[in-house]
N, CA, C and O atoms as a DFTB+ gen file, in Angstrom:
412 C
 N C O
     1  1      49.593      -2.759     -29.482
     2  2      50.102      -1.626     -28.713
     3  2      50.824      -0.677     -29.660
     4  3      51.515      -1.101     -30.587
     5  1      50.649       0.604     -29.407
     6  2      51.269       1.659     -30.211
     7  2      52.046       2.592     -29.290
     8  3      51.948       2.502     -28.066
     9  1      52.814       3.483     -29.893
    10  2      53.531       4.518     -29.140
    11  2      53.218       5.870     -29.753
    12  3      53.311       6.050     -30.968
    13  1      52.844       6.822     -28.902
    14  2      52.640       8.194     -29.360
    15  2      53.870       9.010     -28.990
    16  3      54.388       8.901     -27.878
    17  1      54.331       9.821     -29.922
    18  2      55.438      10.748     -29.681
    19  2      54.935      12.164     -29.908
    20  3      54.348      12.469     -30.946
    21  1      55.172      13.024     -28.925
    22  2      54.802      14.437     -29.016
    23  2      56.048      15.223     -29.399
    24  3      57.082      15.110     -28.740
    25  1      55.954      16.019     -30.465
    26  2      57.125      16.702     -30.989
    27  2      57.159      18.198     -30.664
    28  3      57.985      18.627     -29.859
    29  1      56.286      18.993     -31.268
    30  2      56.386      20.443     -31.159
    31  2      55.044      21.064     -30.790
    32  3      54.025      20.795     -31.425
    33  1      55.059      21.903     -29.748
    34  2      53.894      22.704     -29.368
    35  2      54.117      24.111     -29.898
    36  3      55.144      24.727     -29.613
    37  1      53.152      24.627     -30.677
    38  2      53.250      25.954     -31.272
    39  2      52.110      26.824     -30.779
    40  3      50.951      26.411     -30.777
    41  1      52.456      28.042     -30.359
    42  2      51.459      29.009     -29.910
    43  2      51.131      29.949     -31.062
    44  3      51.996      30.673     -31.555
    45  1      49.871      29.929     -31.481
    46  2      49.404      30.840     -32.523
    47  2      48.754      32.072     -31.899
    48  3      48.843      33.180     -32.427
    49  1      48.089      31.845     -30.747
    50  2      47.471      32.951     -30.012
    51  2      47.335      32.544     -28.549
    52  3      46.779      31.489     -28.242
    53  1      47.845      33.381     -27.647
    54  2      47.751      33.087     -26.217
    55  2      46.350      33.393     -25.703
    56  3      45.570      34.092     -26.350
    57  1      46.049      32.854     -24.525
    58  2      44.750      33.130     -23.909
    59  2      44.737      34.489     -23.221
    60  3      43.673      35.022     -22.907
    61  1      45.925      35.048     -22.987
    62  2      46.054      36.348     -22.321
    63  2      47.095      37.185     -23.049
    64  3      48.019      36.641     -23.653
    65  1      46.953      38.488     -22.995
    66  2      47.874      39.361     -23.724
    67  2      49.300      39.284     -23.198
    68  3      50.245      39.538     -23.944
    69  1      49.471      38.940     -21.929
    70  2      50.810      38.876     -21.334
    71  2      51.487      37.521     -21.551
    72  3      52.580      37.296     -21.032
    73  1      50.864      36.621     -22.303
    74  2      51.437      35.295     -22.536
    75  2      50.828      34.255     -21.606
    76  3      50.095      34.582     -20.674
    77  1      51.147      33.007     -21.879
    78  2      50.642      31.877     -21.098
    79  2      51.802      31.122     -20.471
    80  3      52.921      31.136     -20.985
    81  1      51.523      30.469     -19.359
    82  2      52.448      29.525     -18.728
    83  2      51.770      28.169     -18.839
    84  3      50.844      27.870     -18.085
    85  1      52.229      27.350     -19.777
    86  2      51.490      26.145     -20.142
    87  2      52.185      24.862     -19.716
    88  3      53.395      24.819     -19.495
    89  1      51.365      23.812     -19.610
    90  2      51.877      22.464     -19.435
    91  2      50.954      21.493     -20.144
    92  3      49.796      21.800     -20.425
    93  1      51.498      20.296     -20.431
    94  2      50.746      19.242     -21.114
    95  2      50.646      18.045     -20.189
    96  3      51.631      17.627     -19.581
    97  1      49.436      17.496     -20.090
    98  2      49.192      16.223     -19.424
    99  2      48.779      15.199     -20.468
   100  3      48.021      15.505     -21.388
   101  1      49.287      13.975     -20.316
   102  2      48.815      12.842     -21.108
   103  2      48.185      11.873     -20.127
   104  3      48.856      11.341     -19.242
   105  1      46.889      11.649     -20.293
   106  2      46.136      10.800     -19.358
   107  2      46.421      11.177     -17.904
   108  3      46.747      10.318     -17.084
   109  1      46.296      12.461     -17.598
   110  2      46.431      13.010     -16.240
   111  2      47.840      12.953     -15.658
   112  3      48.010      13.144     -14.454
   113  1      48.847      12.696     -16.478
   114  2      50.245      12.734     -16.032
   115  2      50.942      13.897     -16.735
   116  3      50.926      13.979     -17.963
   117  1      51.553      14.796     -15.966
   118  2      52.273      15.917     -16.577
   119  2      53.502      15.393     -17.297
   120  3      54.315      14.664     -16.729
   121  1      53.622      15.788     -18.588
   122  2      54.727      15.302     -19.403
   123  2      55.557      16.433     -19.997
   124  3      56.607      16.190     -20.591
   125  1      55.079      17.692     -19.834
   126  2      55.785      18.837     -20.407
   127  2      55.375      20.095     -19.674
   128  3      54.202      20.300     -19.363
   129  1      56.385      20.955     -19.396
   130  2      56.101      22.260     -18.796
   131  2      56.180      22.203     -17.288
   132  3      56.297      21.154     -16.654
   133  1      56.112      23.312     -16.806
   134  2      55.491      24.579     -17.138
   135  2      56.506      25.445     -17.916
   136  3      57.645      25.629     -17.487
   137  1      56.054      25.973     -19.080
   138  2      56.884      26.867     -19.884
   139  2      56.066      28.096     -20.258
   140  3      54.845      28.036     -20.405
   141  1      56.767      29.200     -20.404
   142  2      56.126      30.443     -20.825
   143  2      56.064      30.469     -22.349
   144  3      57.050      30.167     -23.021
   145  1      54.903      30.830     -22.888
   146  2      54.758      30.897     -24.343
   147  2      54.020      32.162     -24.752
   148  3      53.113      32.631     -24.065
   149  1      54.437      32.696     -25.892
   150  2      53.816      33.879     -26.481
   151  2      53.498      33.590     -27.946
   152  3      53.953      32.589     -28.500
   153  1      52.728      34.459     -28.562
   154  2      52.326      34.286     -29.955
   155  2      53.538      34.042     -30.847
   156  3      54.537      34.757     -30.765
   157  1      53.439      33.020     -31.704
   158  2      54.494      32.719     -32.661
   159  2      55.599      31.823     -32.143
   160  3      56.467      31.425     -32.920
   161  1      55.603      31.490     -30.861
   162  2      56.667      30.654     -30.308
   163  2      56.349      29.173     -30.470
   164  3      55.186      28.770     -30.478
   165  1      57.404      28.371     -30.599
   166  2      57.291      26.920     -30.646
   167  2      58.273      26.320     -29.647
   168  3      59.364      26.851     -29.440
   169  1      57.879      25.218     -29.035
   170  2      58.735      24.518     -28.066
   171  2      58.749      23.034     -28.400
   172  3      57.724      22.453     -28.758
   173  1      59.927      22.433     -28.278
   174  2      60.056      20.989     -28.453
   175  2      59.551      20.295     -27.201
   176  3      59.956      20.635     -26.089
   177  1      58.669      19.324     -27.379
   178  2      58.099      18.590     -26.242
   179  2      58.953      17.384     -25.905
   180  3      59.359      17.231     -24.753
   181  1      59.238      16.522     -26.870
   182  2      60.132      15.391     -26.665
   183  2      59.621      14.348     -25.688
   184  3      60.326      13.978     -24.749
   185  1      58.400      13.871     -25.900
   186  2      57.811      12.862     -25.005
   187  2      57.225      11.733     -25.839
   188  3      56.608      11.973     -26.876
   189  1      57.425      10.481     -25.373
   190  2      56.825       9.311     -26.011
   191  2      56.222       8.414     -24.949
   192  3      56.709       8.340     -23.821
   193  1      55.124       7.718     -25.343
   194  2      54.441       6.828     -24.401
   195  2      53.771       5.687     -25.164
   196  3      53.033       5.924     -26.120
   197  1      54.032       4.434     -24.734
   198  2      53.286       3.317     -25.301
   199  2      51.854       3.331     -24.760
   200  3      51.617       3.723     -23.618
   201  1      50.899       2.897     -25.597
   202  2      49.504       2.882     -25.160
   203  2      48.706       1.905     -26.009
   204  3      49.138       1.489     -27.084
   205  1      47.541       1.552     -25.506
   206  2      46.573       0.751     -26.251
   207  2      45.268       1.525     -26.302
   208  3      44.886       2.164     -25.322
   209  1      44.586       1.472     -27.430
   210  2      43.294       2.134     -27.547
   211  2      43.428       3.605     -27.867
   212  3      43.485       3.996     -29.033
   213  1      43.480       4.428     -26.813
   214  2      43.600       5.875     -27.006
   215  2      44.202       6.533     -25.777
   216  3      44.183       5.972     -24.681
   217  1      44.742       7.741     -25.976
   218  2      45.216       8.589     -24.883
   219  2      44.646       9.982     -25.089
   220  3      44.397      10.400     -26.220
   221  1      44.442      10.695     -23.993
   222  2      43.959      12.072     -24.052
   223  2      45.123      12.997     -23.712
   224  3      45.806      12.814     -22.705
   225  1      45.335      13.994     -24.570
   226  2      46.389      14.992     -24.391
   227  2      45.705      16.312     -24.056
   228  3      44.926      16.829     -24.856
   229  1      45.994      16.859     -22.875
   230  2      45.384      18.104     -22.410
   231  2      46.431      19.198     -22.282
   232  3      47.542      18.954     -21.809
   233  1      46.070      20.413     -22.707
   234  2      46.930      21.587     -22.570
   235  2      46.294      22.523     -21.554
   236  3      45.096      22.798     -21.615
   237  1      47.108      23.014     -20.616
   238  2      46.628      23.893     -19.555
   239  2      47.482      25.146     -19.457
   240  3      48.667      25.139     -19.791
   241  1      46.855      26.228     -18.990
   242  2      47.538      27.458     -18.599
   243  2      47.479      27.533     -17.076
   244  3      46.443      27.212     -16.493
   245  1      48.561      27.946     -16.416
   246  2      48.634      27.894     -14.949
   247  2      48.352      29.201     -14.241
   248  3      48.546      29.279     -13.028
   249  1      47.901      30.238     -14.942
   250  2      47.729      31.544     -14.299
   251  2      46.849      31.513     -13.052
   252  3      47.256      31.998     -11.997
   253  1      45.673      30.959     -13.162
   254  2      44.754      30.892     -12.016
   255  2      44.404      29.441     -11.753
   256  3      43.276      29.011     -11.998
   257  1      45.362      28.695     -11.258
   258  2      45.155      27.266     -11.090
   259  2      45.565      26.568     -12.367
   260  3      46.674      26.773     -12.862
   261  1      44.684      25.747     -12.905
   262  2      44.946      25.034     -14.157
   263  2      43.789      25.269     -15.111
   264  3      42.811      24.522     -15.112
   265  1      43.908      26.320     -15.928
   266  2      42.862      26.649     -16.888
   267  2      43.044      25.799     -18.139
   268  3      44.105      25.846     -18.761
   269  1      42.023      25.016     -18.526
   270  2      42.156      24.195     -19.730
   271  2      42.182      25.046     -21.003
   272  3      41.383      25.965     -21.176
   273  1      43.128      24.709     -21.888
   274  2      43.216      25.377     -23.183
   275  2      42.782      24.449     -24.313
   276  3      42.766      24.846     -25.478
   277  1      42.432      23.218     -23.967
   278  2      41.932      22.273     -24.960
   279  2      42.491      20.886     -24.760
   280  3      43.396      20.672     -23.953
   281  1      41.938      19.942     -25.508
   282  2      42.417      18.567     -25.451
   283  2      42.233      17.902     -26.805
   284  3      41.388      18.307     -27.603
   285  1      43.035      16.878     -27.048
   286  2      42.895      16.047     -28.231
   287  2      42.932      14.592     -27.786
   288  3      43.523      14.263     -26.757
   289  1      42.303      13.732     -28.561
   290  2      42.351      12.296     -28.321
   291  2      43.178      11.686     -29.435
   292  3      42.898      11.885     -30.617
   293  1      44.212      10.934     -29.040
   294  2      45.084      10.248     -29.986
   295  2      44.725       8.768     -29.930
   296  3      44.684       8.171     -28.854
   297  1      44.466       8.184     -31.094
   298  2      43.998       6.802     -31.166
   299  2      45.057       5.874     -31.759
   300  3      45.852       6.268     -32.612
   301  1      45.041       4.650     -31.289
   302  2      45.983       3.637     -31.750
   303  2      45.877       3.424     -33.260
   304  3      46.885       3.140     -33.907
   305  1      44.683       3.556     -33.834
   306  2      44.510       3.314     -35.268
   307  2      45.103       4.434     -36.136
   308  3      45.004       4.371     -37.361
   309  1      45.721       5.463     -35.518
   310  2      46.443       6.492     -36.264
   311  2      47.863       6.044     -36.616
   312  3      48.584       6.756     -37.315
   313  1      48.265       4.865     -36.133
   314  2      49.618       4.357     -36.392
   315  2      49.861       4.253     -37.894
   316  3      48.992       3.818     -38.649
   317  1      51.056       4.659     -38.312
   318  2      51.445       4.558     -39.707
   319  2      50.973       5.700     -40.582
   320  3      51.222       5.679     -41.787
   321  1      50.306       6.688     -40.031
   322  2      49.797       7.813     -40.818
   323  2      50.760       9.002     -40.857
   324  3      50.434      10.047     -41.420
   325  1      51.946       8.843     -40.257
   326  2      52.933       9.923     -40.250
   327  2      52.614      10.975     -39.201
   328  3      51.750      10.789     -38.345
   329  1      53.328      12.075     -39.292
   330  2      53.115      13.162     -38.326
   331  2      51.768      13.829     -38.558
   332  3      51.349      14.055     -39.693
   333  1      51.105      14.137     -37.453
   334  2      49.795      14.781     -37.497
   335  2      49.839      16.028     -36.631
   336  3      50.773      16.219     -35.854
   337  1      48.824      16.877     -36.768
   338  2      48.741      18.107     -35.985
   339  2      47.411      18.128     -35.253
   340  3      46.345      18.055     -35.863
   341  1      47.497      18.231     -33.910
   342  2      46.311      18.396     -33.085
   343  2      46.148      19.863     -32.727
   344  3      47.135      20.583     -32.576
   345  1      44.899      20.308     -32.591
   346  2      44.610      21.714     -32.337
   347  2      43.929      21.891     -30.989
   348  3      43.000      21.159     -30.647
   349  1      44.403      22.874     -30.228
   350  2      43.821      23.256     -28.939
   351  2      43.247      24.659     -29.097
   352  3      43.983      25.596     -29.406
   353  1      41.927      24.817     -28.887
   354  2      41.284      26.132     -29.070
   355  2      40.232      26.341     -28.001
   356  3      39.041      26.151     -28.249
   357  1      40.663      26.727     -26.829
   358  2      39.742      27.102     -25.755
   359  2      40.283      28.350     -25.075
   360  3      41.468      28.663     -25.190
   361  1      39.416      29.060     -24.368
   362  2      39.796      30.250     -23.592
   363  2      40.528      31.283     -24.450
   364  3      41.501      31.886     -23.997
   365  1      40.068      31.489     -25.678
   366  2      40.636      32.461     -26.615
   367  2      42.025      32.073     -27.111
   368  3      42.636      32.829     -27.867
   369  1      42.534      30.920     -26.707
   370  2      43.873      30.492     -27.116
   371  2      43.805      29.646     -28.383
   372  3      42.769      29.064     -28.706
   373  1      44.936      29.589     -29.095
   374  2      45.079      28.710     -30.251
   375  2      46.497      28.156     -30.250
   376  3      47.466      28.885     -30.466
   377  1      46.600      26.850     -30.002
   378  2      47.867      26.127     -30.005
   379  2      47.744      24.921     -30.914
   380  3      46.648      24.395     -31.108
   381  1      48.874      24.472     -31.479
   382  2      48.899      23.211     -32.215
   383  2      50.036      22.350     -31.682
   384  3      51.045      22.855     -31.189
   385  1      49.848      21.035     -31.793
   386  2      50.831      20.062     -31.325
   387  2      51.075      19.052     -32.433
   388  3      50.144      18.414     -32.923
   389  1      52.339      18.912     -32.824
   390  2      52.712      17.903     -33.802
   391  2      53.024      16.602     -33.067
   392  3      53.782      16.586     -32.098
   393  1      52.418      15.502     -33.553
   394  2      52.608      14.202     -32.910
   395  2      52.598      13.099     -33.955
   396  3      52.230      13.320     -35.109
   397  1      53.013      11.897     -33.530
   398  2      52.987      10.744     -34.412
   399  2      52.714       9.496     -33.606
   400  3      53.169       9.365     -32.470
   401  1      51.966       8.576     -34.201
   402  2      51.695       7.272     -33.598
   403  2      52.375       6.211     -34.451
   404  3      52.188       6.169     -35.667
   405  1      53.161       5.357     -33.812
   406  2      53.820       4.248     -34.503
   407  2      53.490       2.945     -33.782
   408  3      53.114       2.934     -32.610
   409  1      53.644       1.842     -34.527
   410  2      53.451       0.539     -33.890
   411  2      52.380      -0.247     -34.455
   412  3      52.125      -1.362     -33.999
């Protein structure tokens, strides 16, 4: 069993010119947001979860329901590799998430 910790979500480019209202789900459970984000902004996520195998991290924009902005798969075998950066690039958006797997 491992634990994933989500640290910082950074917005490099929003999906809309007026900014995004985003949230993060880990395996279909909301763990962060809804927060407003614009180009160049970073937000501390501060979430950890024990898991086995893998977890899926999804980023959504809430403007018209829940528009997906991308997803990453975090695997247990990433444990011990230090902090990593996952990239979300859908719907013209570009976000990165710093995370780490331990255990």
